[in-house]
Amino acid sequence: MHILELFPAGTRVDERGDLILGGHRAGALAAEYGTPLYVFDEPTLSARCRAYRDAWAQAYPGSSRVAYAGKAYLNVVLAQIIHREGLDLDVVSGGELFLALQAGFPPERIHFHGNNKSAAELALALDAGVGRLVVDNLDELRQLDQMTAARGERVGVWIRVSPGMDAHTHAYNQTGAVDSKFGFLWNGPALREVLGRLQAHPHLRLVGLHAHVGSQIWDLSLLAESAGRLVDLAADLGRPIEELSPGGGLAVPYTTDDPVVPVSACADRVAAAIVERCRRHRLPLPRVVVEPGRSLIAQAGVALYAVGARKSIPGTREYVSLDGGMADNIRPALYNARYSALLANQADRPGAQVVTLAGRFCESGDVLVRDVALPPLEPGDLVAIPMVGAYCLPLASNYNLVPRPAVVLLRPGRTDLIQRRETWQDLINRDQPVALS
Ligand code: LLP
């Protein structure tokens, strides 16, 4: 795979060696909006939404919906694009729900996950008329019992099932193992209890079963088996289930060495598993709701950083420091994630030198890309890191009180700021004065 394929669709290098993202010169974007800068290419995001919808429409003979897992990255404008593309939305907090409602996302097309939703968050969801609440544990069920009884409402719920499977991904990205804080273990007593209590519940209507094995998964057999286990459970229930959600989790390539798993291959495999098990158990096909995050948005996002100070340790390492780092992308430090990088102002030149791209934060672990071959770098050069659309900005912090980056939407012929850069003033705005003696 060529490195440009990790960037938004149509990315190219012009005759001057400049990287062109969505028709816009990376250097011009950096000059207009400053660095570090995150850009999202709208046509790439829209195409991924369509690819997901089409793949499921083709692969599955029953009805299907695609819900974007907003934890991968949400912003008001992005939520509006997701809505326009006809997707549903998965939220995991009152904050994500609030943003979605402010963006005008239809509440009935939102479902609400979370292993410890607060009373205020559940109240916001009930007030708004959120489509599905995903019940994660018995304490939440008790809380919902009380809240819905007091309101005299009837609400559609899914049960989150832990399929008890180890996934071949970073331990922090496994969510469906036996030892997991999420959901009801598929063959455990708590699941039988919640299913029993929802049988004839006056206020909570069991609509669906959900499972999510983990994130950054290449092995499609894991996703297929987890979905199959949900159908087995539905069969045990002794009555058809309307909706089945096999979660998200499809991996994306971060480097040119990583395999590429097409969305259609994933849909084919998971859909086949659901159809086969439904036939085996003589169950009607449920509506399937898939929940991709990373594989929907990662490729649309690119980070642009300016090169700053360099440090050469002959025979050991060549450090090149960028003006961002772990506070805007903690994934290398947290999960040992590997990224690729390109010199955006001389993208046509061969990588003559192996360098380590370090961040600017006061942690030795603040390294964005270790051992990458790039042309010689000078202060002021522009480095582009692809595949940063998912799980970078949502995990961003203000470590060292560095303002968080600006975010720009790229469209053919125009660019728009969709989140302004934080200011130093923003950083102290929540501090309260106290009279000191
Ligand atoms: N549905 C549920 C219930 C989830 O827990 C997740 C992700 C998704 C869907 C979306 O999964 P995706 O398609 O994005 O793999 N911060 C980590 C990823 C955490 C994912 C947590 N759950 C990272 O940067 O790798």
GROMACS .gro file of C-alpha atoms and ligand atoms in nm:
model
  462
    1MET     CA    1   0.000   0.000   0.000
    2HIS     CA    2   0.120   0.353  -0.077
    3ILE     CA    3   0.131   0.598   0.212
    4LEU     CA    4  -0.105   0.838   0.030
    5GLU     CA    5  -0.376   0.570   0.061
    6LEU     CA    6  -0.376   0.628   0.437
    7PHE     CA    7  -0.486   0.988   0.373
    8PRO     CA    8  -0.834   1.108   0.269
    9ALA     CA    9  -0.953   0.992  -0.073
   10GLY     CA   10  -0.794   1.187  -0.359
   11THR     CA   11  -0.494   1.307  -0.159
   12ARG     CA   12  -0.204   1.382  -0.393
   13VAL     CA   13   0.130   1.554  -0.418
   14ASP     CA   14   0.154   1.843  -0.664
   15GLU     CA   15   0.442   1.932  -0.895
   16ARG     CA   16   0.604   2.144  -0.621
   17GLY     CA   17   0.602   1.850  -0.379
   18ASP     CA   18   0.318   1.994  -0.168
   19LEU     CA   19   0.066   1.758  -0.010
   20ILE     CA   20  -0.286   1.832  -0.136
   21LEU     CA   21  -0.565   1.727   0.101
   22GLY     CA   22  -0.920   1.738  -0.036
   23GLY     CA   23  -0.796   1.981  -0.304
   24HIS     CA   24  -0.628   2.210  -0.048
   25ARG     CA   25  -0.256   2.264  -0.001
   26ALA     CA   26  -0.153   2.143   0.345
   27GLY     CA   27   0.085   2.440   0.373
   28ALA     CA   28  -0.193   2.686   0.300
   29LEU     CA   29  -0.416   2.523   0.564
   30ALA     CA   30  -0.137   2.550   0.821
   31ALA     CA   31  -0.071   2.912   0.727
   32GLU     CA   32  -0.440   3.007   0.755
   33TYR     CA   33  -0.538   2.815   1.068
   34GLY     CA   34  -0.208   2.756   1.249
   35THR     CA   35  -0.063   2.432   1.384
   36PRO     CA   36  -0.117   2.182   1.529
   37LEU     CA   37  -0.424   2.148   1.312
   38TYR     CA   38  -0.673   1.864   1.264
   39VAL     CA   39  -0.852   1.860   0.930
   40PHE     CA   40  -1.147   1.639   0.836
   41ASP     CA   41  -1.229   1.573   0.472
   42GLU     CA   42  -1.607   1.570   0.431
   43PRO     CA   43  -1.618   1.371   0.103
   44THR     CA   44  -1.410   1.094   0.263
   45LEU     CA   45  -1.641   1.076   0.564
   46SER     CA   46  -1.954   1.078   0.345
   47ALA     CA   47  -1.808   0.804   0.125
   48ARG     CA   48  -1.736   0.587   0.428
   49CYS     CA   49  -2.094   0.636   0.551
   50ARG     CA   50  -2.225   0.530   0.210
   51ALA     CA   51  -1.984   0.234   0.194
   52TYR     CA   52  -2.119   0.108   0.527
   53ARG     CA   53  -2.485   0.154   0.431
   54ASP     CA   54  -2.434  -0.010   0.090
   55ALA     CA   55  -2.226  -0.297   0.228
   56TRP     CA   56  -2.498  -0.391   0.478
   57ALA     CA   57  -2.780  -0.342   0.230
   58GLN     CA   58  -2.600  -0.585  -0.004
   59ALA     CA   59  -2.485  -0.835   0.255
   60TYR     CA   60  -2.795  -0.874   0.469
   61PRO     CA   61  -3.136  -0.978   0.341
   62GLY     CA   62  -3.313  -0.830   0.645
   63SER     CA   63  -3.319  -0.461   0.732
   64SER     CA   64  -3.008  -0.292   0.867
   65ARG     CA   65  -2.901   0.041   1.013
   66VAL     CA   66  -2.558   0.192   1.057
   67ALA     CA   67  -2.505   0.391   1.378
   68TYR     CA   68  -2.189   0.599   1.413
   69ALA     CA   69  -2.012   0.540   1.746
   70GLY     CA   70  -1.967   0.906   1.839
   71LYS     CA   71  -1.696   0.835   2.096
   72ALA     CA   72  -1.452   0.808   1.802
   73TYR     CA   73  -1.501   1.184   1.749
   74LEU     CA   74  -1.798   1.413   1.773
   75ASN     CA   75  -1.841   1.774   1.688
   76VAL     CA   76  -2.167   1.959   1.612
   77VAL     CA   77  -2.099   1.980   1.238
   78LEU     CA   78  -1.983   1.619   1.216
   79ALA     CA   79  -2.301   1.505   1.393
   80GLN     CA   80  -2.498   1.699   1.130
   81ILE     CA   81  -2.306   1.527   0.850
   82ILE     CA   82  -2.373   1.186   1.007
   83HIS     CA   83  -2.743   1.276   1.025
   84ARG     CA   84  -2.747   1.398   0.666
   85GLU     CA   85  -2.587   1.070   0.555
   86GLY     CA   86  -2.881   0.885   0.711
   87LEU     CA   87  -2.689   0.714   0.991
   88ASP     CA   88  -2.801   0.661   1.350
   89LEU     CA   89  -2.584   0.767   1.642
   90ASP     CA   90  -2.443   0.581   1.942
   91VAL     CA   91  -2.365   0.805   2.241
   92VAL     CA   92  -2.205   0.711   2.572
   93SER     CA   93  -2.250   1.016   2.793
   94GLY     CA   94  -2.476   1.309   2.869
   95GLY     CA   95  -2.219   1.529   2.696
   96GLU     CA   96  -2.233   1.335   2.370
   97LEU     CA   97  -2.612   1.323   2.392
   98PHE     CA   98  -2.631   1.697   2.461
   99LEU     CA   99  -2.412   1.770   2.159
  100ALA     CA  100  -2.623   1.544   1.936
  101LEU     CA  101  -2.945   1.713   2.046
  102GLN     CA  102  -2.793   2.059   1.997
  103ALA     CA  103  -2.688   1.950   1.648
  104GLY     CA  104  -3.050   1.862   1.573
  105PHE     CA  105  -2.993   1.486   1.561
  106PRO     CA  106  -3.333   1.310   1.586
  107PRO     CA  107  -3.345   1.156   1.938
  108GLU     CA  108  -3.530   0.846   1.818
  109ARG     CA  109  -3.226   0.761   1.606
  110ILE     CA  110  -2.986   0.781   1.902
  111HIS     CA  111  -2.900   0.492   2.129
  112PHE     CA  112  -2.732   0.542   2.463
  113HIS     CA  113  -2.455   0.312   2.589
  114GLY     CA  114  -2.249   0.332   2.907
  115ASN     CA  115  -2.157   0.114   3.203
  116ASN     CA  116  -2.229   0.382   3.465
  117LYS     CA  117  -2.480   0.633   3.337
  118SER     CA  118  -2.575   0.890   3.600
  119ALA     CA  119  -2.932   0.970   3.701
  120ALA     CA  120  -2.895   1.310   3.532
  121GLU     CA  121  -2.779   1.145   3.209
  122LEU     CA  122  -3.065   0.894   3.212
  123ALA     CA  123  -3.311   1.178   3.282
  124LEU     CA  124  -3.176   1.374   2.985
  125ALA     CA  125  -3.219   1.065   2.765
  126LEU     CA  126  -3.574   1.002   2.887
  127ASP     CA  127  -3.670   1.370   2.853
  128ALA     CA  128  -3.531   1.380   2.500
  129GLY     CA  129  -3.703   1.057   2.392
  130VAL     CA  130  -3.384   0.874   2.299
  131GLY     CA  131  -3.462   0.572   2.080
  132ARG     CA  132  -3.288   0.297   2.274
  133LEU     CA  133  -3.129   0.280   2.616
  134VAL     CA  134  -2.866   0.010   2.639
  135VAL     CA  135  -2.896  -0.158   2.979
  136ASP     CA  136  -2.548  -0.253   3.094
  137ASN     CA  137  -2.598  -0.391   3.448
  138LEU     CA  138  -2.856  -0.472   3.718
  139ASP     CA  139  -2.799  -0.148   3.909
  140GLU     CA  140  -2.889   0.046   3.599
  141LEU     CA  141  -3.197  -0.169   3.551
  142ARG     CA  142  -3.311  -0.086   3.906
  143GLN     CA  143  -3.254   0.283   3.845
  144LEU     CA  144  -3.449   0.269   3.519
  145ASP     CA  145  -3.731   0.075   3.694
  146GLN     CA  146  -3.776   0.365   3.934
  147MET     CA  147  -3.731   0.647   3.687
  148THR     CA  148  -3.968   0.510   3.424
  149ALA     CA  149  -4.230   0.411   3.683
  150ALA     CA  150  -4.225   0.765   3.826
  151ARG     CA  151  -4.270   0.903   3.474
  152GLY     CA  152  -4.520   0.639   3.362
  153GLU     CA  153  -4.325   0.596   3.039
  154ARG     CA  154  -4.246   0.299   2.819
  155VAL     CA  155  -3.895   0.294   2.678
  156GLY     CA  156  -3.721   0.067   2.427
  157VAL     CA  157  -3.410  -0.101   2.562
  158TRP     CA  158  -3.128  -0.322   2.442
  159ILE     CA  159  -2.929  -0.542   2.674
  160ARG     CA  160  -2.552  -0.523   2.645
  161VAL     CA  161  -2.413  -0.873   2.643
  162SER     CA  162  -2.050  -0.956   2.698
  163PRO     CA  163  -1.982  -1.243   2.456
  164GLY     CA  164  -1.696  -1.372   2.675
  165MET     CA  165  -1.440  -1.363   2.394
  166ASP     CA  166  -1.077  -1.257   2.397
  167ALA     CA  167  -0.995  -1.040   2.098
  168HIS     CA  168  -0.647  -1.015   1.945
  169THR     CA  169  -0.620  -0.642   2.014
  170HIS     CA  170  -0.455  -0.425   2.278
  171ALA     CA  171  -0.586  -0.529   2.621
  172TYR     CA  172  -0.739  -0.181   2.669
  173ASN     CA  173  -0.937  -0.232   2.348
  174GLN     CA  174  -1.097  -0.560   2.449
  175THR     CA  175  -1.453  -0.504   2.563
  176GLY     CA  176  -1.618  -0.845   2.535
  177ALA     CA  177  -1.390  -1.070   2.742
  178VAL     CA  178  -1.513  -1.260   3.051
  179ASP     CA  179  -1.310  -1.015   3.264
  180SER     CA  180  -1.476  -0.696   3.138
  181LYS     CA  181  -1.661  -0.417   3.314
  182PHE     CA  182  -1.912  -0.396   3.029
  183GLY     CA  183  -2.243  -0.576   3.000
  184PHE     CA  184  -2.395  -0.906   3.114
  185LEU     CA  185  -2.182  -1.216   3.055
  186TRP     CA  186  -2.360  -1.416   2.783
  187ASN     CA  187  -2.386  -1.736   2.988
  188GLY     CA  188  -2.404  -1.588   3.339
  189PRO     CA  189  -2.684  -1.563   3.598
  190ALA     CA  190  -2.712  -1.181   3.579
  191LEU     CA  191  -2.815  -1.204   3.214
  192ARG     CA  192  -3.086  -1.457   3.299
  193GLU     CA  193  -3.207  -1.226   3.575
  194VAL     CA  194  -3.230  -0.918   3.353
  195LEU     CA  195  -3.401  -1.112   3.075
  196GLY     CA  196  -3.651  -1.252   3.324
  197ARG     CA  197  -3.726  -0.910   3.470
  198LEU     CA  198  -3.781  -0.758   3.127
  199GLN     CA  199  -4.024  -1.033   3.021
  200ALA     CA  200  -4.340  -0.848   3.119
  201HIS     CA  201  -4.198  -0.516   3.230
  202PRO     CA  202  -4.458  -0.236   3.241
  203HIS     CA  203  -4.216   0.039   3.136
  204LEU     CA  204  -3.915  -0.118   2.968
  205ARG     CA  205  -3.964  -0.292   2.635
  206LEU     CA  206  -3.687  -0.534   2.538
  207VAL     CA  207  -3.617  -0.451   2.176
  208GLY     CA  208  -3.266  -0.577   2.116
  209LEU     CA  209  -2.945  -0.748   2.218
  210HIS     CA  210  -2.605  -0.586   2.175
  211ALA     CA  211  -2.243  -0.702   2.197
  212HIS     CA  212  -1.912  -0.536   2.112
  213VAL     CA  213  -1.601  -0.756   2.118
  214GLY     CA  214  -1.341  -0.484   2.101
  215SER     CA  215  -1.181  -0.229   1.876
  216GLN     CA  216  -0.918  -0.244   1.598
  217ILE     CA  217  -1.015  -0.604   1.513
  218TRP     CA  218  -0.878  -0.765   1.194
  219ASP     CA  219  -1.006  -1.114   1.253
  220LEU     CA  220  -1.358  -1.113   1.112
  221SER     CA  221  -1.432  -1.454   1.265
  222LEU     CA  222  -1.439  -1.283   1.607
  223LEU     CA  223  -1.700  -1.032   1.494
  224ALA     CA  224  -1.902  -1.308   1.326
  225GLU     CA  225  -1.891  -1.539   1.628
  226SER     CA  226  -1.995  -1.262   1.866
  227ALA     CA  227  -2.296  -1.181   1.646
  228GLY     CA  228  -2.375  -1.554   1.628
  229ARG     CA  229  -2.378  -1.578   2.007
  230LEU     CA  230  -2.635  -1.300   2.020
  231VAL     CA  231  -2.862  -1.502   1.789
  232ASP     CA  232  -2.814  -1.811   2.010
  233LEU     CA  233  -2.923  -1.602   2.306
  234ALA     CA  234  -3.227  -1.474   2.121
  235ALA     CA  235  -3.316  -1.837   2.049
  236ASP     CA  236  -3.287  -1.920   2.422
  237LEU     CA  237  -3.528  -1.638   2.495
  238GLY     CA  238  -3.794  -1.839   2.320
  239ARG     CA  239  -3.925  -1.544   2.122
  240PRO     CA  240  -3.794  -1.346   1.827
  241ILE     CA  241  -3.588  -1.039   1.895
  242GLU     CA  242  -3.653  -0.724   1.689
  243GLU     CA  243  -3.303  -0.579   1.681
  244LEU     CA  244  -2.956  -0.718   1.707
  245SER     CA  245  -2.648  -0.500   1.739
  246PRO     CA  246  -2.311  -0.666   1.675
  247GLY     CA  247  -2.125  -0.348   1.775
  248GLY     CA  248  -1.835  -0.198   1.581
  249GLY     CA  249  -1.468  -0.282   1.601
  250LEU     CA  250  -1.338  -0.312   1.243
  251ALA     CA  251  -0.966  -0.231   1.220
  252VAL     CA  252  -0.811   0.035   0.999
  253PRO     CA  253  -0.452   0.047   0.865
  254TYR     CA  254  -0.229   0.302   1.039
  255THR     CA  255   0.087   0.219   0.847
  256THR     CA  256   0.155   0.089   0.499
  257ASP     CA  257   0.241  -0.254   0.650
  258ASP     CA  258  -0.103  -0.299   0.807
  259PRO     CA  259  -0.364  -0.512   0.630
  260VAL     CA  260  -0.675  -0.348   0.488
  261VAL     CA  261  -1.008  -0.513   0.565
  262PRO     CA  262  -1.284  -0.376   0.343
  263VAL     CA  263  -1.611  -0.278   0.507
  264SER     CA  264  -1.791  -0.506   0.260
  265ALA     CA  265  -1.586  -0.810   0.372
  266CYS     CA  266  -1.683  -0.740   0.731
  267ALA     CA  267  -2.051  -0.691   0.649
  268ASP     CA  268  -2.054  -1.012   0.438
  269ARG     CA  269  -1.901  -1.221   0.715
  270VAL     CA  270  -2.110  -1.088   1.004
  271ALA     CA  271  -2.434  -1.089   0.805
  272ALA     CA  272  -2.372  -1.449   0.694
  273ALA     CA  273  -2.322  -1.556   1.056
  274ILE     CA  274  -2.648  -1.392   1.163
  275VAL     CA  275  -2.846  -1.540   0.873
  276GLU     CA  276  -2.700  -1.887   0.928
  277ARG     CA  277  -2.779  -1.892   1.302
  278CYS     CA  278  -3.127  -1.751   1.250
  279ARG     CA  279  -3.196  -2.033   1.001
  280ARG     CA  280  -3.057  -2.289   1.241
  281HIS     CA  281  -3.283  -2.165   1.520
  282ARG     CA  282  -3.576  -2.095   1.286
  283LEU     CA  283  -3.586  -1.730   1.392
  284PRO     CA  284  -3.698  -1.443   1.170
  285LEU     CA  285  -3.415  -1.209   1.071
  286PRO     CA  286  -3.381  -0.921   1.318
  287ARG     CA  287  -3.304  -0.565   1.215
  288VAL     CA  288  -2.926  -0.534   1.247
  289VAL     CA  289  -2.773  -0.213   1.387
  290VAL     CA  290  -2.397  -0.194   1.340
  291GLU     CA  291  -2.192   0.060   1.533
  292PRO     CA  292  -1.865   0.152   1.361
  293GLY     CA  293  -1.653   0.434   1.500
  294ARG     CA  294  -1.290   0.411   1.392
  295SER     CA  295  -1.349   0.254   1.049
  296LEU     CA  296  -1.599   0.527   0.964
  297ILE     CA  297  -1.398   0.836   1.056
  298ALA     CA  298  -1.027   0.756   1.096
  299GLN     CA  299  -0.928   0.812   0.734
  300ALA     CA  300  -1.109   1.145   0.706
  301GLY     CA  301  -0.879   1.305   0.967
  302VAL     CA  302  -0.523   1.435   0.919
  303ALA     CA  303  -0.305   1.613   1.177
  304LEU     CA  304  -0.064   1.885   1.066
  305TYR     CA  305   0.226   1.978   1.292
  306ALA     CA  306   0.511   2.224   1.255
  307VAL     CA  307   0.865   2.097   1.304
  308GLY     CA  308   1.052   2.268   1.588
  309ALA     CA  309   1.367   2.179   1.777
  310ARG     CA  310   1.590   1.884   1.685
  311LYS     CA  311   1.826   1.677   1.893
  312SER     CA  312   2.081   1.441   1.748
  313ILE     CA  313   2.226   1.162   1.962
  314PRO     CA  314   2.482   1.013   1.722
  315GLY     CA  315   2.451   0.638   1.695
  316THR     CA  316   2.136   0.639   1.910
  317ARG     CA  317   1.850   0.850   1.783
  318GLU     CA  318   1.756   1.161   1.587
  319TYR     CA  319   1.475   1.342   1.769
  320VAL     CA  320   1.259   1.595   1.586
  321SER     CA  321   1.005   1.772   1.805
  322LEU     CA  322   0.663   1.874   1.677
  323ASP     CA  323   0.434   2.143   1.817
  324GLY     CA  324   0.173   1.889   1.934
  325GLY     CA  325   0.196   1.539   2.074
  326MET     CA  326   0.043   1.324   2.343
  327ALA     CA  327  -0.209   1.585   2.457
  328ASP     CA  328  -0.377   1.581   2.113
  329ASN     CA  329  -0.293   1.217   2.028
  330ILE     CA  330  -0.233   0.995   2.327
  331ARG     CA  331  -0.272   0.672   2.129
  332PRO     CA  332   0.103   0.598   2.083
  333ALA     CA  333   0.166   0.655   2.455
  334LEU     CA  334  -0.146   0.471   2.573
  335TYR     CA  335  -0.170   0.177   2.332
  336ASN     CA  336   0.174   0.170   2.165
  337ALA     CA  337  -0.014   0.270   1.851
  338ARG     CA  338   0.199   0.315   1.539
  339TYR     CA  339   0.141   0.596   1.290
  340SER     CA  340   0.289   0.703   0.959
  341ALA     CA  341   0.412   1.051   0.871
  342LEU     CA  342   0.486   1.257   0.563
  343LEU     CA  343   0.678   1.582   0.514
  344ALA     CA  344   0.386   1.783   0.376
  345ASN     CA  345   0.594   2.058   0.212
  346GLN     CA  346   0.831   1.812   0.036
  347ALA     CA  347   0.617   1.504   0.006
  348ASP     CA  348   0.785   1.399  -0.319
  349ARG     CA  349   1.134   1.367  -0.167
  350PRO     CA  350   1.261   1.026  -0.054
  351GLY     CA  351   1.300   0.950   0.315
  352ALA     CA  352   1.675   0.994   0.357
  353GLN     CA  353   1.694   0.986   0.734
  354VAL     CA  354   1.533   0.779   1.007
  355VAL     CA  355   1.398   1.007   1.279
  356THR     CA  356   1.175   0.991   1.583
  357LEU     CA  357   0.892   1.244   1.586
  358ALA     CA  358   0.857   1.354   1.946
  359GLY     CA  359   0.584   1.568   2.095
  360ARG     CA  360   0.629   1.889   2.293
  361PHE     CA  361   0.499   1.761   2.626
  362CYS     CA  362   0.695   1.692   2.942
  363GLU     CA  363   0.690   1.312   2.926
  364SER     CA  364   0.958   1.089   2.776
  365GLY     CA  365   0.676   0.871   2.642
  366ASP     CA  366   0.550   1.162   2.434
  367VAL     CA  367   0.659   1.025   2.098
  368LEU     CA  368   0.417   1.031   1.805
  369VAL     CA  369   0.612   0.823   1.551
  370ARG     CA  370   0.924   0.623   1.627
  371ASP     CA  371   1.178   0.544   1.353
  372VAL     CA  372   1.023   0.692   1.043
  373ALA     CA  373   1.219   0.762   0.724
  374LEU     CA  374   1.172   1.126   0.618
  375PRO     CA  375   1.365   1.381   0.414
  376PRO     CA  376   1.590   1.604   0.627
  377LEU     CA  377   1.364   1.816   0.850
  378GLU     CA  378   1.415   2.184   0.929
  379PRO     CA  379   1.234   2.398   1.186
  380GLY     CA  380   0.920   2.533   1.019
  381ASP     CA  381   0.864   2.226   0.801
  382LEU     CA  382   0.517   2.075   0.808
  383VAL     CA  383   0.455   1.713   0.907
  384ALA     CA  384   0.127   1.538   0.824
  385ILE     CA  385   0.006   1.234   1.016
  386PRO     CA  386  -0.281   1.041   0.853
  387MET     CA  387  -0.555   0.825   1.008
  388VAL     CA  388  -0.606   1.050   1.310
  389GLY     CA  389  -0.983   1.097   1.268
  390ALA     CA  390  -1.071   0.847   1.540
  391TYR     CA  391  -0.991   0.855   1.912
  392CYS     CA  392  -0.736   1.138   1.903
  393LEU     CA  393  -0.928   1.461   1.972
  394PRO     CA  394  -1.182   1.287   2.203
  395LEU     CA  395  -0.895   1.175   2.426
  396ALA     CA  396  -0.717   1.512   2.409
  397SER     CA  397  -0.612   1.682   2.730
  398ASN     CA  398  -0.469   2.012   2.844
  399TYR     CA  399  -0.154   1.854   2.982
  400ASN     CA  400   0.109   2.123   3.041
  401LEU     CA  401  -0.176   2.372   2.986
  402VAL     CA  402  -0.130   2.366   2.612
  403PRO     CA  403  -0.443   2.477   2.423
  404ARG     CA  404  -0.612   2.207   2.216
  405PRO     CA  405  -0.585   2.230   1.833
  406ALA     CA  406  -0.827   2.388   1.589
  407VAL     CA  407  -1.039   2.161   1.367
  408VAL     CA  408  -1.117   2.241   1.004
  409LEU     CA  409  -1.365   2.080   0.764
  410LEU     CA  410  -1.241   2.036   0.407
  411ARG     CA  411  -1.486   2.047   0.119
  412PRO     CA  412  -1.424   2.091  -0.251
  413GLY     CA  413  -1.339   2.457  -0.302
  414ARG     CA  414  -1.379   2.561   0.063
  415THR     CA  415  -1.249   2.513   0.414
  416ASP     CA  416  -1.434   2.595   0.737
  417LEU     CA  417  -1.325   2.611   1.097
  418ILE     CA  418  -1.554   2.372   1.289
  419GLN     CA  419  -1.382   2.405   1.624
  420ARG     CA  420  -1.169   2.704   1.711
  421ARG     CA  421  -0.828   2.663   1.870
  422GLU     CA  422  -0.835   2.686   2.248
  423THR     CA  423  -0.678   2.997   2.397
  424TRP     CA  424  -0.469   3.045   2.709
  425GLN     CA  425  -0.766   3.234   2.851
  426ASP     CA  426  -0.990   2.929   2.791
  427LEU     CA  427  -0.750   2.731   3.005
  428ILE     CA  428  -0.812   2.938   3.317
  429ASN     CA  429  -1.177   3.030   3.258
  430ARG     CA  430  -1.310   2.769   3.500
  431ASP     CA  431  -1.076   2.862   3.784
  432GLN     CA  432  -1.255   3.046   4.066
  433PRO     CA  433  -1.089   3.323   4.266
  434VAL     CA  434  -1.065   3.275   4.644
  435ALA     CA  435  -0.961   3.545   4.890
  436LEU     CA  436  -0.633   3.434   5.046
  437SER     CA  437  -0.524   3.566   5.384
  438LLP     N1  438  -1.982   0.018   2.017
  438LLP     C1  439  -1.940   0.006   2.143
  438LLP     C2  440  -2.031  -0.042   2.245
  438LLP     C3  441  -1.807   0.040   2.177
  438LLP     O1  442  -1.766   0.025   2.302
  438LLP     C4  443  -1.721   0.090   2.076
  438LLP     C5  444  -1.584   0.130   2.107
  438LLP     C6  445  -1.772   0.104   1.945
  438LLP     C7  446  -1.903   0.065   1.918
  438LLP     C8  447  -1.690   0.156   1.830
  438LLP     O2  448  -1.581   0.074   1.804
  438LLP     P1  449  -1.485   0.100   1.677
  438LLP     O3  450  -1.567   0.070   1.553
  438LLP     O4  451  -1.445   0.243   1.684
  438LLP     O5  452  -1.374   0.008   1.697
  438LLP     N2  453  -0.975   0.464   2.248
  438LLP     C9  454  -0.948   0.337   2.183
  438LLP    C10  455  -1.075   0.275   2.128
  438LLP    C11  456  -1.181   0.250   2.232
  438LLP    C12  457  -1.304   0.188   2.173
  438LLP    C13  458  -1.410   0.169   2.276
  438LLP     N3  459  -1.535   0.122   2.226
  438LLP    C14  460  -0.843   0.359   2.073
  438LLP     O6  461  -0.803   0.472   2.051
  438LLP     O7  462  -0.797   0.264   2.011
   0.00000   0.00000   0.00000
